[in-house]
Amino acid sequence: MRLKDNVTIITGGGQGLGRAYALRFCSEGAKIVIAEINFENAKKVEQEIIDMGGEALAIKTDVSKEEDTMVMAQKTMERFGKIDTLINNASIYYGLESKPLEYISVDEWDRSYDVNVKGSWLSIKAVSPHMKSANKGCIINISSGTWLVGIPMLLNYATSKAAILGMVRCVSREFGPFNIRINAITPGFVSTEASKSIKGTPPDTFDVIKAQTALGRNESEDDVVGTAVFLASEDAAFITGQNIVVDGGWHLY
Ligand SMILES: NC(=O)c1ccc[n+]([C@@H]2O[C@H](COP(=O)([O-])OP(=O)(O)OC[C@H]3O[C@@H](n4cnc5c(N)ncnc54)[C@H](O)[C@@H]3O)[C@@H](O)[C@H]2O)c1
């Protein structure tokens, strides 16, 4: 068990990759907080973890609202007494529409930034006093290969995911003196329900990406979660401000 008694908050942990982090972190010994806008899904994951013999707490959280993120941190402290890891995974991704930038509405743009960028900042802001007073912490921001590859027609999403990498670099220097590490994971195109739900993507998208990927196959949730375990573990104790691209060699530097 690489994360025994590590208290981990996973925003958007109710489905897809967030749920996969939750279950894997539990199997590594972590205690899990699922901070989710979809409370029904969060409760289901909470129950799955309890059924695995682990400890979990579902908290209804809209990460774009400061009062919700403060409650998220407060309830985690009340239940578990510390916060070791925050995974900023919540995102406007399911049901996203792929379309020319002229057709993206201001509301769509603002919602992407409210959740993906502001929500990541607010979640960091909420946990930071607790991590600072413990002189220890790990934050993992989830970016996306869309901006690395330069995928068109998803400008609100892709640029918000680029912004949270800038956040990683700046916060790493600000929080380094408090022994709080922050890194990013950049997945490629993972076959979650959300990826399949994106409107306007050609039906052969998975085949096209598979052909462009060095390892010659599509990415699964299992391909991503191990990197998060590594970053949260003591093996990554001297790693901060970095981005780990986990895409099977889709985008190559
Ligand atoms: N699936 C992929 O191919 C892929 C690739 C690169 C990056 N990512 C990123 O990985 C993460 C998870 O991807 P996924 O495929 O599981 O997507 P998903 O849409 O299934 O999961 C996002 C979760 O965030 C929750 N959420 C949305 N708004 C929220 C809010 N305001 N407050 C709290 N929770 C909120 C949703 O309810 C959902 O459970 C996202 O950050 C996504 O951008 C995914």
Short mmCIF file of N, CA, C and O in Angstrom, two decimals, residues 133-242:
data_model
loop_
_atom_site.label_atom_id
_atom_site.label_comp_id
_atom_site.label_asym_id
_atom_site.label_seq_id
_atom_site.Cartn_x
_atom_site.Cartn_y
_atom_site.Cartn_z
N SER A 133 -0.37 24.44 7.43
CA SER A 133 -0.12 24.22 8.87
C SER A 133 0.48 22.84 9.12
O SER A 133 1.19 22.64 10.10
N ALA A 134 0.24 21.89 8.20
CA ALA A 134 0.87 20.55 8.34
C ALA A 134 2.27 20.53 7.74
O ALA A 134 3.00 19.56 7.90
N ASN A 135 2.63 21.63 7.03
CA ASN A 135 3.91 21.71 6.30
C ASN A 135 4.09 20.52 5.36
O ASN A 135 5.18 19.98 5.20
N LYS A 136 3.01 20.17 4.68
CA LYS A 136 3.04 19.01 3.77
C LYS A 136 1.77 19.00 2.93
O LYS A 136 0.70 19.28 3.45
N GLY A 137 1.92 18.65 1.68
CA GLY A 137 0.73 18.51 0.85
C GLY A 137 1.09 18.17 -0.58
O GLY A 137 2.22 18.38 -1.02
N CYS A 138 0.09 17.64 -1.28
CA CYS A 138 0.28 17.28 -2.69
C CYS A 138 -0.97 17.67 -3.45
O CYS A 138 -2.09 17.34 -3.04
N ILE A 139 -0.77 18.41 -4.52
CA ILE A 139 -1.89 18.82 -5.38
C ILE A 139 -1.61 18.30 -6.79
O ILE A 139 -0.48 18.39 -7.27
N ILE A 140 -2.65 17.75 -7.39
CA ILE A 140 -2.51 17.24 -8.76
C ILE A 140 -3.60 17.90 -9.61
O ILE A 140 -4.79 17.71 -9.35
N ASN A 141 -3.19 18.71 -10.58
CA ASN A 141 -4.15 19.30 -11.51
C ASN A 141 -4.25 18.41 -12.74
O ASN A 141 -3.23 17.93 -13.25
N ILE A 142 -5.46 18.21 -13.22
CA ILE A 142 -5.64 17.37 -14.40
C ILE A 142 -5.81 18.26 -15.63
O ILE A 142 -6.81 18.98 -15.77
N SER A 143 -4.82 18.22 -16.49
CA SER A 143 -4.86 19.00 -17.73
C SER A 143 -5.44 18.13 -18.85
O SER A 143 -6.24 17.22 -18.58
N SER A 144 -5.03 18.36 -20.08
CA SER A 144 -5.58 17.60 -21.20
C SER A 144 -4.67 17.76 -22.40
O SER A 144 -4.08 18.84 -22.61
N GLY A 145 -4.58 16.69 -23.19
CA GLY A 145 -3.75 16.74 -24.38
C GLY A 145 -4.31 17.63 -25.48
O GLY A 145 -3.62 17.92 -26.46
N THR A 146 -5.56 18.09 -25.32
CA THR A 146 -6.18 18.87 -26.40
C THR A 146 -5.35 20.10 -26.79
O THR A 146 -5.16 20.38 -27.97
N TRP A 147 -4.85 20.81 -25.77
CA TRP A 147 -4.10 22.03 -26.10
C TRP A 147 -2.68 21.70 -26.55
O TRP A 147 -2.10 22.43 -27.34
N LEU A 148 -2.12 20.57 -26.06
CA LEU A 148 -0.77 20.17 -26.48
C LEU A 148 -0.75 19.83 -27.97
O LEU A 148 0.14 20.21 -28.69
N VAL A 149 -1.78 19.08 -28.37
CA VAL A 149 -1.86 18.63 -29.76
C VAL A 149 -2.39 19.76 -30.65
O VAL A 149 -2.14 19.80 -31.84
N GLY A 150 -3.13 20.71 -30.02
CA GLY A 150 -3.72 21.79 -30.79
C GLY A 150 -5.02 21.36 -31.45
O GLY A 150 -5.31 21.70 -32.61
N ILE A 151 -5.82 20.59 -30.70
CA ILE A 151 -7.10 20.12 -31.24
C ILE A 151 -8.01 21.33 -31.48
O ILE A 151 -8.21 22.15 -30.57
N PRO A 152 -8.55 21.47 -32.69
CA PRO A 152 -9.44 22.60 -32.96
C PRO A 152 -10.86 22.35 -32.42
O PRO A 152 -11.20 21.22 -32.07
N MET A 153 -11.66 23.39 -32.40
CA MET A 153 -13.11 23.31 -32.11
C MET A 153 -13.47 23.04 -30.65
O MET A 153 -14.62 22.74 -30.36
N LEU A 154 -12.50 23.12 -29.77
CA LEU A 154 -12.80 22.94 -28.33
C LEU A 154 -12.09 24.05 -27.55
O LEU A 154 -11.49 23.81 -26.51
N LEU A 155 -12.13 25.27 -28.08
CA LEU A 155 -11.24 26.32 -27.56
C LEU A 155 -11.48 26.66 -26.09
O LEU A 155 -10.53 26.89 -25.34
N ASN A 156 -12.75 26.67 -25.69
CA ASN A 156 -13.06 26.97 -24.27
C ASN A 156 -12.44 25.93 -23.36
O ASN A 156 -11.82 26.24 -22.34
N TYR A 157 -12.57 24.67 -23.75
CA TYR A 157 -12.04 23.57 -22.94
C TYR A 157 -10.51 23.53 -22.99
O TYR A 157 -9.84 23.54 -21.95
N ALA A 158 -9.96 23.51 -24.20
CA ALA A 158 -8.51 23.30 -24.36
C ALA A 158 -7.72 24.42 -23.70
O ALA A 158 -6.72 24.16 -23.00
N THR A 159 -8.15 25.66 -23.87
CA THR A 159 -7.36 26.76 -23.28
C THR A 159 -7.49 26.78 -21.76
O THR A 159 -6.54 27.14 -21.06
N SER A 160 -8.63 26.34 -21.24
CA SER A 160 -8.76 26.29 -19.77
C SER A 160 -7.82 25.24 -19.20
O SER A 160 -7.26 25.39 -18.12
N LYS A 161 -7.61 24.17 -19.96
CA LYS A 161 -6.71 23.10 -19.50
C LYS A 161 -5.24 23.52 -19.63
O LYS A 161 -4.38 22.99 -18.93
N ALA A 162 -4.96 24.45 -20.56
CA ALA A 162 -3.61 25.02 -20.64
C ALA A 162 -3.38 25.94 -19.44
O ALA A 162 -2.29 25.95 -18.85
N ALA A 163 -4.41 26.67 -19.05
CA ALA A 163 -4.28 27.62 -17.93
C ALA A 163 -3.92 26.90 -16.63
O ALA A 163 -3.11 27.41 -15.84
N ILE A 164 -4.47 25.72 -16.43
CA ILE A 164 -4.19 25.08 -15.14
C ILE A 164 -2.78 24.50 -15.08
O ILE A 164 -2.29 24.17 -14.02
N LEU A 165 -2.11 24.43 -16.24
CA LEU A 165 -0.68 24.09 -16.21
C LEU A 165 0.14 25.29 -15.77
O LEU A 165 1.12 25.16 -15.05
N GLY A 166 -0.27 26.49 -16.23
CA GLY A 166 0.40 27.71 -15.74
C GLY A 166 0.26 27.82 -14.23
O GLY A 166 1.20 28.19 -13.51
N MET A 167 -0.93 27.44 -13.75
CA MET A 167 -1.20 27.45 -12.30
C MET A 167 -0.20 26.53 -11.57
O MET A 167 0.32 26.87 -10.50
N VAL A 168 0.07 25.38 -12.17
CA VAL A 168 0.99 24.42 -11.54
C VAL A 168 2.37 25.05 -11.35
O VAL A 168 2.97 24.97 -10.27
N ARG A 169 2.86 25.70 -12.39
CA ARG A 169 4.21 26.30 -12.30
C ARG A 169 4.25 27.39 -11.24
O ARG A 169 5.17 27.44 -10.42
N CYS A 170 3.26 28.29 -11.28
CA CYS A 170 3.29 29.43 -10.34
C CYS A 170 3.09 28.97 -8.90
O CYS A 170 3.79 29.43 -7.99
N VAL A 171 2.14 28.06 -8.68
CA VAL A 171 1.86 27.62 -7.31
C VAL A 171 3.02 26.78 -6.76
O VAL A 171 3.30 26.80 -5.56
N SER A 172 3.74 26.09 -7.65
CA SER A 172 4.87 25.27 -7.15
C SER A 172 5.89 26.16 -6.45
O SER A 172 6.43 25.78 -5.41
N ARG A 173 6.15 27.34 -6.98
CA ARG A 173 7.12 28.23 -6.34
C ARG A 173 6.51 28.89 -5.08
O ARG A 173 7.18 29.07 -4.08
N GLU A 174 5.21 29.23 -5.16
CA GLU A 174 4.57 29.88 -4.01
C GLU A 174 4.44 28.93 -2.82
O GLU A 174 4.61 29.34 -1.67
N PHE A 175 4.16 27.64 -3.12
CA PHE A 175 3.90 26.68 -2.03
C PHE A 175 5.11 25.81 -1.69
O PHE A 175 5.08 25.08 -0.70
N GLY A 176 6.16 25.88 -2.51
CA GLY A 176 7.35 25.06 -2.24
C GLY A 176 7.89 25.25 -0.82
O GLY A 176 8.20 24.26 -0.13
N PRO A 177 7.98 26.50 -0.33
CA PRO A 177 8.51 26.70 1.02
C PRO A 177 7.66 26.04 2.12
O PRO A 177 8.12 25.88 3.25
N PHE A 178 6.44 25.66 1.79
CA PHE A 178 5.56 24.98 2.76
C PHE A 178 5.57 23.46 2.55
O PHE A 178 4.71 22.76 3.10
N ASN A 179 6.48 22.99 1.72
CA ASN A 179 6.58 21.56 1.42
C ASN A 179 5.28 21.03 0.79
O ASN A 179 4.89 19.90 1.02
N ILE A 180 4.64 21.91 0.03
CA ILE A 180 3.44 21.49 -0.71
C ILE A 180 3.84 21.38 -2.19
O ILE A 180 4.31 22.36 -2.78
N ARG A 181 3.68 20.20 -2.73
CA ARG A 181 4.03 19.95 -4.13
C ARG A 181 2.78 20.07 -4.99
O ARG A 181 1.68 19.72 -4.56
N ILE A 182 2.96 20.58 -6.21
CA ILE A 182 1.85 20.60 -7.16
C ILE A 182 2.37 20.18 -8.53
O ILE A 182 3.41 20.68 -8.98
N ASN A 183 1.68 19.25 -9.14
CA ASN A 183 2.05 18.75 -10.46
C ASN A 183 0.79 18.56 -11.30
O ASN A 183 -0.32 18.62 -10.77
N ALA A 184 1.00 18.31 -12.57
CA ALA A 184 -0.14 18.05 -13.45
C ALA A 184 0.01 16.70 -14.13
O ALA A 184 1.12 16.23 -14.35
N ILE A 185 -1.14 16.13 -14.42
CA ILE A 185 -1.18 14.97 -15.32
C ILE A 185 -1.94 15.42 -16.57
O ILE A 185 -3.01 16.04 -16.47
N THR A 186 -1.37 15.10 -17.71
CA THR A 186 -2.04 15.41 -18.98
C THR A 186 -2.37 14.10 -19.69
O THR A 186 -1.50 13.50 -20.34
N PRO A 187 -3.63 13.64 -19.54
CA PRO A 187 -4.02 12.43 -20.29
C PRO A 187 -4.22 12.78 -21.77
O PRO A 187 -4.37 13.95 -22.13
N GLY A 188 -4.25 11.74 -22.59
CA GLY A 188 -4.57 11.95 -24.01
C GLY A 188 -6.07 11.91 -24.21
O GLY A 188 -6.79 12.77 -23.69
N PHE A 189 -6.57 10.91 -24.95
CA PHE A 189 -8.01 10.78 -25.16
C PHE A 189 -8.42 9.44 -24.57
O PHE A 189 -8.15 8.39 -25.15
N VAL A 190 -9.02 9.52 -23.39
CA VAL A 190 -9.33 8.31 -22.62
C VAL A 190 -10.75 7.85 -22.95
O VAL A 190 -11.66 8.69 -23.06
N SER A 191 -10.93 6.56 -23.05
CA SER A 191 -12.26 6.08 -23.47
C SER A 191 -13.25 6.06 -22.31
O SER A 191 -13.78 5.02 -21.94
N THR A 192 -13.50 7.25 -21.72
CA THR A 192 -14.55 7.37 -20.70
C THR A 192 -15.88 7.67 -21.39
O THR A 192 -15.92 8.04 -22.57
N GLU A 193 -16.95 7.55 -20.63
CA GLU A 193 -18.28 7.90 -21.18
C GLU A 193 -18.29 9.35 -21.65
O GLU A 193 -18.91 9.69 -22.65
N ALA A 194 -17.59 10.21 -20.91
CA ALA A 194 -17.56 11.64 -21.27
C ALA A 194 -16.91 11.85 -22.63
O ALA A 194 -17.40 12.62 -23.45
N SER A 195 -15.80 11.14 -22.88
CA SER A 195 -15.13 11.29 -24.19
C SER A 195 -16.08 10.87 -25.31
O SER A 195 -16.11 11.48 -26.38
N LYS A 196 -16.85 9.80 -25.03
CA LYS A 196 -17.76 9.30 -26.07
C LYS A 196 -18.93 10.26 -26.28
O LYS A 196 -19.63 10.20 -27.29
N SER A 197 -19.18 11.13 -25.27
CA SER A 197 -20.36 12.01 -25.33
C SER A 197 -20.11 13.32 -26.08
O SER A 197 -21.05 14.07 -26.33
N ILE A 198 -18.86 13.60 -26.42
CA ILE A 198 -18.56 14.92 -27.00
C ILE A 198 -19.25 15.05 -28.35
O ILE A 198 -19.04 14.24 -29.25
N LYS A 199 -20.06 16.11 -28.43
CA LYS A 199 -20.85 16.29 -29.65
C LYS A 199 -19.97 16.90 -30.75
O LYS A 199 -19.15 17.76 -30.48
N GLY A 200 -20.16 16.40 -31.96
CA GLY A 200 -19.46 17.01 -33.10
C GLY A 200 -18.12 16.35 -33.42
O GLY A 200 -17.45 16.76 -34.37
N THR A 201 -17.71 15.33 -32.64
CA THR A 201 -16.45 14.65 -33.00
C THR A 201 -16.77 13.55 -34.01
O THR A 201 -17.78 12.85 -33.87
N PRO A 202 -15.91 13.36 -35.01
CA PRO A 202 -16.18 12.31 -36.00
C PRO A 202 -16.23 10.94 -35.34
O PRO A 202 -15.52 10.70 -34.35
N PRO A 203 -17.07 10.02 -35.86
CA PRO A 203 -17.23 8.71 -35.23
C PRO A 203 -15.96 7.88 -35.18
O PRO A 203 -15.82 6.99 -34.34
N ASP A 204 -14.99 8.18 -36.10
CA ASP A 204 -13.76 7.38 -36.12
C ASP A 204 -12.63 8.00 -35.27
O ASP A 204 -11.47 7.63 -35.41
N THR A 205 -12.98 8.94 -34.36
CA THR A 205 -11.96 9.67 -33.60
C THR A 205 -11.04 8.72 -32.84
O THR A 205 -9.81 8.88 -32.85
N PHE A 206 -11.62 7.71 -32.17
CA PHE A 206 -10.76 6.79 -31.40
C PHE A 206 -9.78 6.04 -32.32
O PHE A 206 -8.62 5.86 -31.97
N ASP A 207 -10.25 5.65 -33.52
CA ASP A 207 -9.35 4.93 -34.45
C ASP A 207 -8.25 5.84 -34.96
O ASP A 207 -7.09 5.44 -35.07
N VAL A 208 -8.61 7.09 -35.24
CA VAL A 208 -7.61 8.05 -35.74
C VAL A 208 -6.54 8.27 -34.68
O VAL A 208 -5.33 8.22 -34.97
N ILE A 209 -6.97 8.48 -33.44
CA ILE A 209 -6.00 8.75 -32.37
C ILE A 209 -5.14 7.52 -32.10
O ILE A 209 -3.93 7.61 -31.90
N LYS A 210 -5.76 6.36 -32.16
CA LYS A 210 -5.00 5.10 -31.98
C LYS A 210 -3.87 5.03 -33.01
O LYS A 210 -2.72 4.70 -32.68
N ALA A 211 -4.19 5.36 -34.26
CA ALA A 211 -3.18 5.30 -35.32
C ALA A 211 -2.06 6.32 -35.11
O ALA A 211 -0.93 6.12 -35.55
N GLN A 212 -2.38 7.44 -34.41
CA GLN A 212 -1.38 8.48 -34.17
C GLN A 212 -0.56 8.22 -32.90
O GLN A 212 0.37 8.97 -32.60
N THR A 213 -0.94 7.19 -32.15
CA THR A 213 -0.33 6.96 -30.83
C THR A 213 0.80 5.94 -30.94
O THR A 213 0.62 4.87 -31.53
N ALA A 214 1.97 6.29 -30.37
CA ALA A 214 3.15 5.43 -30.50
C ALA A 214 2.88 4.01 -30.02
O ALA A 214 3.32 3.05 -30.66
N LEU A 215 2.12 3.87 -28.93
CA LEU A 215 1.87 2.53 -28.40
C LEU A 215 0.76 1.78 -29.15
O LEU A 215 0.46 0.63 -28.84
N GLY A 216 0.12 2.46 -30.10
CA GLY A 216 -0.79 1.78 -31.02
C GLY A 216 -2.08 1.27 -30.42
O GLY A 216 -2.67 0.32 -30.93
N ARG A 217 -2.52 1.90 -29.32
CA ARG A 217 -3.83 1.51 -28.77
C ARG A 217 -4.46 2.73 -28.11
O ARG A 217 -3.79 3.74 -27.88
N ASN A 218 -5.75 2.60 -27.82
CA ASN A 218 -6.45 3.68 -27.13
C ASN A 218 -6.17 3.63 -25.63
O ASN A 218 -5.76 2.60 -25.10
N GLU A 219 -6.40 4.78 -24.98
CA GLU A 219 -6.05 4.94 -23.56
C GLU A 219 -7.25 4.57 -22.69
O GLU A 219 -8.38 4.94 -22.99
N SER A 220 -6.97 3.86 -21.59
CA SER A 220 -8.03 3.51 -20.64
C SER A 220 -7.82 4.27 -19.33
O SER A 220 -6.74 4.84 -19.10
N GLU A 221 -8.82 4.23 -18.49
CA GLU A 221 -8.71 4.87 -17.17
C GLU A 221 -7.53 4.29 -16.40
O GLU A 221 -6.79 5.01 -15.73
N ASP A 222 -7.34 2.97 -16.51
CA ASP A 222 -6.25 2.32 -15.78
C ASP A 222 -4.87 2.84 -16.18
O ASP A 222 -3.92 2.74 -15.42
N ASP A 223 -4.78 3.35 -17.41
CA ASP A 223 -3.49 3.88 -17.87
C ASP A 223 -3.10 5.16 -17.14
O ASP A 223 -1.94 5.54 -17.13
N VAL A 224 -4.09 5.86 -16.57
CA VAL A 224 -3.82 7.18 -15.99
C VAL A 224 -3.62 7.12 -14.47
O VAL A 224 -2.78 7.85 -13.92
N VAL A 225 -4.35 6.24 -13.80
CA VAL A 225 -4.43 6.34 -12.34
C VAL A 225 -3.09 6.08 -11.63
O VAL A 225 -2.81 6.68 -10.58
N GLY A 226 -2.25 5.21 -12.20
CA GLY A 226 -0.98 4.89 -11.55
C GLY A 226 -0.08 6.11 -11.42
O GLY A 226 0.66 6.25 -10.42
N THR A 227 -0.14 7.01 -12.39
CA THR A 227 0.68 8.23 -12.32
C THR A 227 0.23 9.12 -11.16
O THR A 227 1.06 9.73 -10.48
N ALA A 228 -1.07 9.15 -10.91
CA ALA A 228 -1.58 9.94 -9.77
C ALA A 228 -1.11 9.32 -8.45
O ALA A 228 -0.72 10.05 -7.53
N VAL A 229 -1.12 7.99 -8.37
CA VAL A 229 -0.63 7.32 -7.15
C VAL A 229 0.84 7.68 -6.94
O VAL A 229 1.25 8.06 -5.84
N PHE A 230 1.63 7.60 -8.00
CA PHE A 230 3.05 7.94 -7.91
C PHE A 230 3.23 9.38 -7.41
O PHE A 230 4.00 9.63 -6.47
N LEU A 231 2.52 10.32 -8.02
CA LEU A 231 2.70 11.74 -7.64
C LEU A 231 2.31 11.98 -6.19
O LEU A 231 2.89 12.84 -5.51
N ALA A 232 1.31 11.25 -5.70
CA ALA A 232 0.86 11.44 -4.31
C ALA A 232 1.77 10.71 -3.31
O ALA A 232 1.69 10.97 -2.11
N SER A 233 2.62 9.82 -3.82
CA SER A 233 3.43 8.99 -2.91
C SER A 233 4.74 9.66 -2.55
O SER A 233 5.15 10.64 -3.18
N GLU A 234 5.41 9.08 -1.58
CA GLU A 234 6.72 9.59 -1.15
C GLU A 234 7.77 9.45 -2.25
O GLU A 234 8.79 10.16 -2.23
N ASP A 235 7.54 8.55 -3.21
CA ASP A 235 8.50 8.41 -4.31
C ASP A 235 8.61 9.70 -5.13
O ASP A 235 9.61 9.89 -5.84
N ALA A 236 7.59 10.56 -5.04
CA ALA A 236 7.61 11.81 -5.80
C ALA A 236 7.90 13.01 -4.90
O ALA A 236 7.60 14.15 -5.26
N ALA A 237 8.52 12.75 -3.73
CA ALA A 237 8.69 13.81 -2.72
C ALA A 237 9.51 15.00 -3.21
O ALA A 237 9.41 16.09 -2.65
N PHE A 238 10.32 14.82 -4.27
CA PHE A 238 11.14 15.94 -4.75
C PHE A 238 10.71 16.39 -6.15
O PHE A 238 11.47 16.96 -6.91
N ILE A 239 9.45 16.09 -6.48
CA ILE A 239 8.92 16.48 -7.79
C ILE A 239 7.82 17.51 -7.60
O ILE A 239 6.82 17.25 -6.94
N THR A 240 8.03 18.70 -8.16
CA THR A 240 6.96 19.72 -8.12
C THR A 240 7.08 20.62 -9.34
O THR A 240 8.15 20.73 -9.95
N GLY A 241 5.95 21.21 -9.72
CA GLY A 241 5.92 22.14 -10.85
C GLY A 241 5.97 21.46 -12.20
O GLY A 241 6.22 22.09 -13.23
N GLN A 242 5.72 20.15 -12.23
CA GLN A 242 5.91 19.38 -13.46
C GLN A 242 4.57 18.95 -14.07
O GLN A 242 3.55 18.92 -13.41
#
